[in-house]
Structures are given as structure tokens and as C-alpha cells.
Amino acid sequence: MLALLLSATVAAAATKAKSERYVPGIWVDPDGCEHWVMDDGWEGYMTPNVTPDGIPVCRRVKACLVESSDQLFAVDKHYINPSNRKRLADFFSNAGATSYSIYGHTDSDASDAHNMDLSMRRADAVAEIAKSVGVRVSKVRGFGEREPIATNATSYGKSRNRRVEIICIK
């Protein structure tokens, strides 16, 4: 009986001694932020990479195309005319990225809620063109008036803020 118990204990110890192989890595999300990844092939673990102060570590991403909303859309609309649809489809077909993030922006005219909705509808319209040519769209967001690149106090500044940014992820 003791021999049987002893052999079962040795077999259990041998089973526990096998270690699993973990593959560490860093995944960069569409916003350029790093995430630590640990994967054993069956399940994994991921956590954001942060500085000692708790700030996420993010790489600067640059738009590969910034389109003026004034050229793409009529005032307060999200429909894209056929010639601009073709131009955007050609861009997505030839840009060579593995995926795209598409961000819509507005000026500060109208309410915040209206601008958030309009910028999202415009970003969605551009994303639909990208998807129609078979490319992967990883993120679509509308920022409304919340991320201006120029002052909203002048007509020129407002026109610069009305835009759709396309981020190419290679």
C-alpha cells in the first residue's frame, strides 16, 4: 500500500514539474499605446504598459491622410459624393496599411451633442468606403469639437478643425 501511495506521489510531482511555455510580447493598439502581453497558447494576459506615474506609454501616430470635411461633405451632412467616394476608395486600395483608424472632427458651431453625432456619422461614412474595398478598419471615432487643431474664433481656424483623419497602421 505504501509503495502504491509513494508511486502516485512521484507521478503527481513529475506532472507538476512540467512548466508551460509563456511567450511575452508588446502589442501596440490603434492609438499607438503599448500593452504587455503574456501568452501560453491556451490563454493569455494583457495589461497596459505605463510609466511609474501611471501614464500609458503611447507612440506618436501620424495621420496618413487628413481630409477637409468642407471638401468631403455638404454643410451639416455626412453623405460623400461619388467623385470623393472614388478618390477615397483609390486611397484605401493603394495605401498599403494593415488597418486604419478613422477619426471625425468638427468646429465649435452647434451643440456638443450635435457635433459628436455629426463627426461620428462622417467617420462612419469614410469607414464604409474603406470596408467596401476590403481593408480592415480597426477604430472609428467621432470627437466633435473636442480636439481642435486651430482656433474656433476665426473662419479659417474653424475650417481647419472640420476634418476627417485617417491613421494608417502598418
PDB file of C-alpha atoms in Angstrom:
ATOM      1  CA  MET A   1       0.000   0.000   0.000  1.00  0.00           C
ATOM      2  CA  LEU A   2       2.812   2.377   0.902  1.00  0.00           C
ATOM      3  CA  ALA A   3       4.522   1.625  -2.420  1.00  0.00           C
ATOM      4  CA  LEU A   4       1.331   2.456  -4.319  1.00  0.00           C
ATOM      5  CA  LEU A   5       0.920   5.743  -2.447  1.00  0.00           C
ATOM      6  CA  LEU A   6       4.589   6.586  -2.980  1.00  0.00           C
ATOM      7  CA  SER A   7       4.416   5.888  -6.725  1.00  0.00           C
ATOM      8  CA  ALA A   8       1.262   8.042  -7.054  1.00  0.00           C
ATOM      9  CA  THR A   9       3.024  10.905  -5.240  1.00  0.00           C
ATOM     10  CA  VAL A  10       6.070  10.642  -7.511  1.00  0.00           C
ATOM     11  CA  ALA A  11       3.839  10.623 -10.618  1.00  0.00           C
ATOM     12  CA  ALA A  12       1.973  13.719  -9.384  1.00  0.00           C
ATOM     13  CA  ALA A  13       5.249  15.515  -8.661  1.00  0.00           C
ATOM     14  CA  ALA A  14       6.537  14.686 -12.139  1.00  0.00           C
ATOM     15  CA  THR A  15       3.353  16.112 -13.667  1.00  0.00           C
ATOM     16  CA  LYS A  16       3.684  19.349 -11.695  1.00  0.00           C
ATOM     17  CA  ALA A  17       7.343  19.709 -12.635  1.00  0.00           C
ATOM     18  CA  LYS A  18       6.446  20.312 -16.284  1.00  0.00           C
ATOM     19  CA  SER A  19       6.380  24.006 -16.944  1.00  0.00           C
ATOM     20  CA  GLU A  20       4.334  25.768 -19.553  1.00  0.00           C
ATOM     21  CA  ARG A  21       5.966  27.935 -22.167  1.00  0.00           C
ATOM     22  CA  TYR A  22       4.989  31.593 -21.939  1.00  0.00           C
ATOM     23  CA  VAL A  23       5.594  33.972 -24.808  1.00  0.00           C
ATOM     24  CA  PRO A  24       5.924  37.612 -23.708  1.00  0.00           C
ATOM     25  CA  GLY A  25       5.387  40.464 -26.119  1.00  0.00           C
ATOM     26  CA  ILE A  26       4.194  44.006 -26.643  1.00  0.00           C
ATOM     27  CA  TRP A  27       1.021  44.772 -28.571  1.00  0.00           C
ATOM     28  CA  VAL A  28       0.514  48.320 -29.874  1.00  0.00           C
ATOM     29  CA  ASP A  29      -3.147  49.322 -30.159  1.00  0.00           C
ATOM     30  CA  PRO A  30      -4.510  51.564 -32.945  1.00  0.00           C
ATOM     31  CA  ASP A  31      -3.910  54.647 -30.777  1.00  0.00           C
ATOM     32  CA  GLY A  32      -0.205  53.759 -30.512  1.00  0.00           C
ATOM     33  CA  CYS A  33      -0.374  52.716 -26.830  1.00  0.00           C
ATOM     34  CA  GLU A  34       1.684  49.722 -25.675  1.00  0.00           C
ATOM     35  CA  HIS A  35       0.271  46.716 -23.834  1.00  0.00           C
ATOM     36  CA  TRP A  36       2.356  43.964 -22.209  1.00  0.00           C
ATOM     37  CA  VAL A  37       1.144  40.552 -23.365  1.00  0.00           C
ATOM     38  CA  MET A  38       1.892  37.120 -21.878  1.00  0.00           C
ATOM     39  CA  ASP A  39       0.544  34.141 -23.809  1.00  0.00           C
ATOM     40  CA  ASP A  40       0.904  30.403 -23.215  1.00  0.00           C
ATOM     41  CA  GLY A  41      -1.060  29.384 -26.287  1.00  0.00           C
ATOM     42  CA  TRP A  42      -4.144  28.408 -24.315  1.00  0.00           C
ATOM     43  CA  GLU A  43      -4.929  31.628 -22.541  1.00  0.00           C
ATOM     44  CA  GLY A  44      -3.163  34.902 -22.088  1.00  0.00           C
ATOM     45  CA  TYR A  45      -2.843  38.036 -20.013  1.00  0.00           C
ATOM     46  CA  MET A  46      -2.542  41.645 -21.125  1.00  0.00           C
ATOM     47  CA  THR A  47      -2.023  44.882 -19.227  1.00  0.00           C
ATOM     48  CA  PRO A  48      -1.266  48.440 -20.375  1.00  0.00           C
ATOM     49  CA  ASN A  49       2.369  49.488 -20.229  1.00  0.00           C
ATOM     50  CA  VAL A  50       2.512  52.581 -18.011  1.00  0.00           C
ATOM     51  CA  THR A  51       5.209  54.883 -16.682  1.00  0.00           C
ATOM     52  CA  PRO A  52       5.968  54.923 -12.930  1.00  0.00           C
ATOM     53  CA  ASP A  53       3.487  57.825 -12.708  1.00  0.00           C
ATOM     54  CA  GLY A  54       0.719  55.657 -14.194  1.00  0.00           C
ATOM     55  CA  ILE A  55       0.670  57.379 -17.594  1.00  0.00           C
ATOM     56  CA  PRO A  56       0.174  54.998 -20.553  1.00  0.00           C
ATOM     57  CA  VAL A  57       3.192  54.563 -22.821  1.00  0.00           C
ATOM     58  CA  CYS A  58       1.986  55.586 -26.281  1.00  0.00           C
ATOM     59  CA  ARG A  59       3.853  56.026 -29.527  1.00  0.00           C
ATOM     60  CA  ARG A  60       3.063  59.060 -31.585  1.00  0.00           C
ATOM     61  CA  VAL A  61       0.897  58.132 -34.519  1.00  0.00           C
ATOM     62  CA  LYS A  62       0.606  60.337 -37.534  1.00  0.00           C
ATOM     63  CA  ALA A  63      -2.318  60.620 -39.883  1.00  0.00           C
ATOM     64  CA  CYS A  64      -1.577  59.311 -43.355  1.00  0.00           C
ATOM     65  CA  LEU A  65      -4.460  61.377 -44.749  1.00  0.00           C
ATOM     66  CA  VAL A  66      -6.318  64.383 -43.377  1.00  0.00           C
ATOM     67  CA  GLU A  67      -9.336  65.381 -45.445  1.00  0.00           C
ATOM     68  CA  SER A  68     -11.172  68.650 -45.024  1.00  0.00           C
ATOM     69  CA  SER A  69     -14.810  67.995 -44.194  1.00  0.00           C
ATOM     70  CA  ASP A  70     -15.641  71.026 -46.342  1.00  0.00           C
ATOM     71  CA  GLN A  71     -14.378  69.094 -49.395  1.00  0.00           C
ATOM     72  CA  LEU A  72     -15.965  65.746 -48.490  1.00  0.00           C
ATOM     73  CA  PHE A  73     -19.337  66.747 -47.065  1.00  0.00           C
ATOM     74  CA  ALA A  74     -22.072  69.337 -47.533  1.00  0.00           C
ATOM     75  CA  VAL A  75     -22.763  71.549 -44.510  1.00  0.00           C
ATOM     76  CA  ASP A  76     -24.195  69.506 -41.630  1.00  0.00           C
ATOM     77  CA  LYS A  77     -24.324  66.316 -43.770  1.00  0.00           C
ATOM     78  CA  HIS A  78     -22.458  63.011 -43.803  1.00  0.00           C
ATOM     79  CA  TYR A  79     -23.102  61.877 -47.400  1.00  0.00           C
ATOM     80  CA  ILE A  80     -19.987  61.669 -49.622  1.00  0.00           C
ATOM     81  CA  ASN A  81     -20.467  62.426 -53.337  1.00  0.00           C
ATOM     82  CA  PRO A  82     -19.434  59.815 -55.960  1.00  0.00           C
ATOM     83  CA  SER A  83     -16.196  61.529 -57.060  1.00  0.00           C
ATOM     84  CA  ASN A  84     -14.936  61.802 -53.471  1.00  0.00           C
ATOM     85  CA  ARG A  85     -16.071  58.217 -52.777  1.00  0.00           C
ATOM     86  CA  LYS A  86     -13.919  57.055 -55.697  1.00  0.00           C
ATOM     87  CA  ARG A  87     -10.946  59.142 -54.565  1.00  0.00           C
ATOM     88  CA  LEU A  88     -11.143  57.699 -51.027  1.00  0.00           C
ATOM     89  CA  ALA A  89     -11.619  54.155 -52.360  1.00  0.00           C
ATOM     90  CA  ASP A  90      -8.476  54.599 -54.501  1.00  0.00           C
ATOM     91  CA  PHE A  91      -6.577  55.872 -51.458  1.00  0.00           C
ATOM     92  CA  PHE A  92      -7.579  52.884 -49.308  1.00  0.00           C
ATOM     93  CA  SER A  93      -6.822  50.435 -52.127  1.00  0.00           C
ATOM     94  CA  ASN A  94      -3.290  51.780 -52.592  1.00  0.00           C
ATOM     95  CA  ALA A  95      -2.172  52.937 -49.110  1.00  0.00           C
ATOM     96  CA  GLY A  96      -0.786  49.528 -48.148  1.00  0.00           C
ATOM     97  CA  ALA A  97      -1.615  49.631 -44.439  1.00  0.00           C
ATOM     98  CA  THR A  98      -2.719  46.562 -42.474  1.00  0.00           C
ATOM     99  CA  SER A  99      -5.563  48.505 -40.862  1.00  0.00           C
ATOM    100  CA  TYR A 100      -6.916  52.012 -40.409  1.00  0.00           C
ATOM    101  CA  SER A 101      -8.323  54.195 -37.648  1.00  0.00           C
ATOM    102  CA  ILE A 102     -10.719  56.909 -38.784  1.00  0.00           C
ATOM    103  CA  TYR A 103     -11.459  59.981 -36.660  1.00  0.00           C
ATOM    104  CA  GLY A 104     -14.075  62.646 -37.402  1.00  0.00           C
ATOM    105  CA  HIS A 105     -13.827  66.235 -36.103  1.00  0.00           C
ATOM    106  CA  THR A 106     -15.994  69.369 -36.282  1.00  0.00           C
ATOM    107  CA  ASP A 107     -15.708  73.032 -35.414  1.00  0.00           C
ATOM    108  CA  SER A 108     -17.443  74.513 -32.353  1.00  0.00           C
ATOM    109  CA  ASP A 109     -20.616  75.681 -34.142  1.00  0.00           C
ATOM    110  CA  ALA A 110     -23.768  73.872 -32.908  1.00  0.00           C
ATOM    111  CA  SER A 111     -24.090  71.956 -29.658  1.00  0.00           C
ATOM    112  CA  ASP A 112     -21.533  69.489 -28.354  1.00  0.00           C
ATOM    113  CA  ALA A 113     -24.021  66.608 -28.702  1.00  0.00           C
ATOM    114  CA  HIS A 114     -24.798  67.552 -32.319  1.00  0.00           C
ATOM    115  CA  ASN A 115     -21.094  67.847 -33.178  1.00  0.00           C
ATOM    116  CA  MET A 116     -20.291  64.485 -31.563  1.00  0.00           C
ATOM    117  CA  ASP A 117     -23.051  62.825 -33.606  1.00  0.00           C
ATOM    118  CA  LEU A 118     -22.084  64.566 -36.869  1.00  0.00           C
ATOM    119  CA  SER A 119     -18.384  63.744 -36.504  1.00  0.00           C
ATOM    120  CA  MET A 120     -19.219  60.083 -35.814  1.00  0.00           C
ATOM    121  CA  ARG A 121     -21.549  59.852 -38.826  1.00  0.00           C
ATOM    122  CA  ARG A 122     -18.849  61.373 -41.034  1.00  0.00           C
ATOM    123  CA  ALA A 123     -16.175  58.999 -39.712  1.00  0.00           C
ATOM    124  CA  ASP A 124     -18.588  56.090 -40.289  1.00  0.00           C
ATOM    125  CA  ALA A 125     -19.174  57.239 -43.887  1.00  0.00           C
ATOM    126  CA  VAL A 126     -15.424  57.180 -44.587  1.00  0.00           C
ATOM    127  CA  ALA A 127     -15.063  53.814 -42.811  1.00  0.00           C
ATOM    128  CA  GLU A 128     -17.785  52.308 -45.004  1.00  0.00           C
ATOM    129  CA  ILE A 129     -15.800  53.280 -48.107  1.00  0.00           C
ATOM    130  CA  ALA A 130     -12.686  51.653 -46.639  1.00  0.00           C
ATOM    131  CA  LYS A 131     -14.584  48.458 -45.840  1.00  0.00           C
ATOM    132  CA  SER A 132     -16.134  48.419 -49.322  1.00  0.00           C
ATOM    133  CA  VAL A 133     -12.667  47.942 -50.874  1.00  0.00           C
ATOM    134  CA  GLY A 134     -11.804  45.179 -48.410  1.00  0.00           C
ATOM    135  CA  VAL A 135      -9.456  46.897 -45.973  1.00  0.00           C
ATOM    136  CA  ARG A 136      -9.585  46.452 -42.204  1.00  0.00           C
ATOM    137  CA  VAL A 137     -10.859  49.361 -40.124  1.00  0.00           C
ATOM    138  CA  SER A 138      -9.801  48.898 -36.505  1.00  0.00           C
ATOM    139  CA  LYS A 139     -11.333  52.005 -34.974  1.00  0.00           C
ATOM    140  CA  VAL A 140     -13.895  54.659 -35.899  1.00  0.00           C
ATOM    141  CA  ARG A 141     -14.446  57.616 -33.565  1.00  0.00           C
ATOM    142  CA  GLY A 142     -16.122  60.963 -33.611  1.00  0.00           C
ATOM    143  CA  PHE A 143     -14.502  63.669 -31.495  1.00  0.00           C
ATOM    144  CA  GLY A 144     -16.857  66.521 -32.339  1.00  0.00           C
ATOM    145  CA  GLU A 145     -15.276  69.838 -31.398  1.00  0.00           C
ATOM    146  CA  ARG A 146     -13.159  68.359 -28.573  1.00  0.00           C
ATOM    147  CA  GLU A 147      -9.790  68.075 -30.378  1.00  0.00           C
ATOM    148  CA  PRO A 148      -9.278  71.276 -32.381  1.00  0.00           C
ATOM    149  CA  ILE A 149      -6.047  71.840 -34.286  1.00  0.00           C
ATOM    150  CA  ALA A 150      -6.736  75.562 -34.709  1.00  0.00           C
ATOM    151  CA  THR A 151      -8.734  78.294 -33.040  1.00  0.00           C
ATOM    152  CA  ASN A 152     -12.510  78.247 -33.423  1.00  0.00           C
ATOM    153  CA  ALA A 153     -12.538  82.067 -33.173  1.00  0.00           C
ATOM    154  CA  THR A 154     -11.875  82.562 -36.915  1.00  0.00           C
ATOM    155  CA  SER A 155     -13.408  81.164 -40.110  1.00  0.00           C
ATOM    156  CA  TYR A 156     -10.026  79.825 -41.190  1.00  0.00           C
ATOM    157  CA  GLY A 157      -9.477  78.065 -37.859  1.00  0.00           C
ATOM    158  CA  LYS A 158     -12.945  76.533 -37.959  1.00  0.00           C
ATOM    159  CA  SER A 159     -12.353  75.239 -41.490  1.00  0.00           C
ATOM    160  CA  ARG A 160      -9.142  73.516 -40.316  1.00  0.00           C
ATOM    161  CA  ASN A 161     -10.988  71.882 -37.416  1.00  0.00           C
ATOM    162  CA  ARG A 162     -13.642  70.384 -39.724  1.00  0.00           C
ATOM    163  CA  ARG A 163     -11.734  67.293 -40.838  1.00  0.00           C
ATOM    164  CA  VAL A 164     -11.540  63.524 -41.042  1.00  0.00           C
ATOM    165  CA  GLU A 165      -8.204  61.967 -40.055  1.00  0.00           C
ATOM    166  CA  ILE A 166      -7.165  58.560 -41.348  1.00  0.00           C
ATOM    167  CA  ILE A 167      -4.431  56.797 -39.387  1.00  0.00           C
ATOM    168  CA  CYS A 168      -2.578  54.084 -41.328  1.00  0.00           C
ATOM    169  CA  ILE A 169      -1.386  51.207 -39.169  1.00  0.00           C
ATOM    170  CA  LYS A 170       1.442  49.374 -40.917  1.00  0.00           C
TER     171      LYS A 170
END
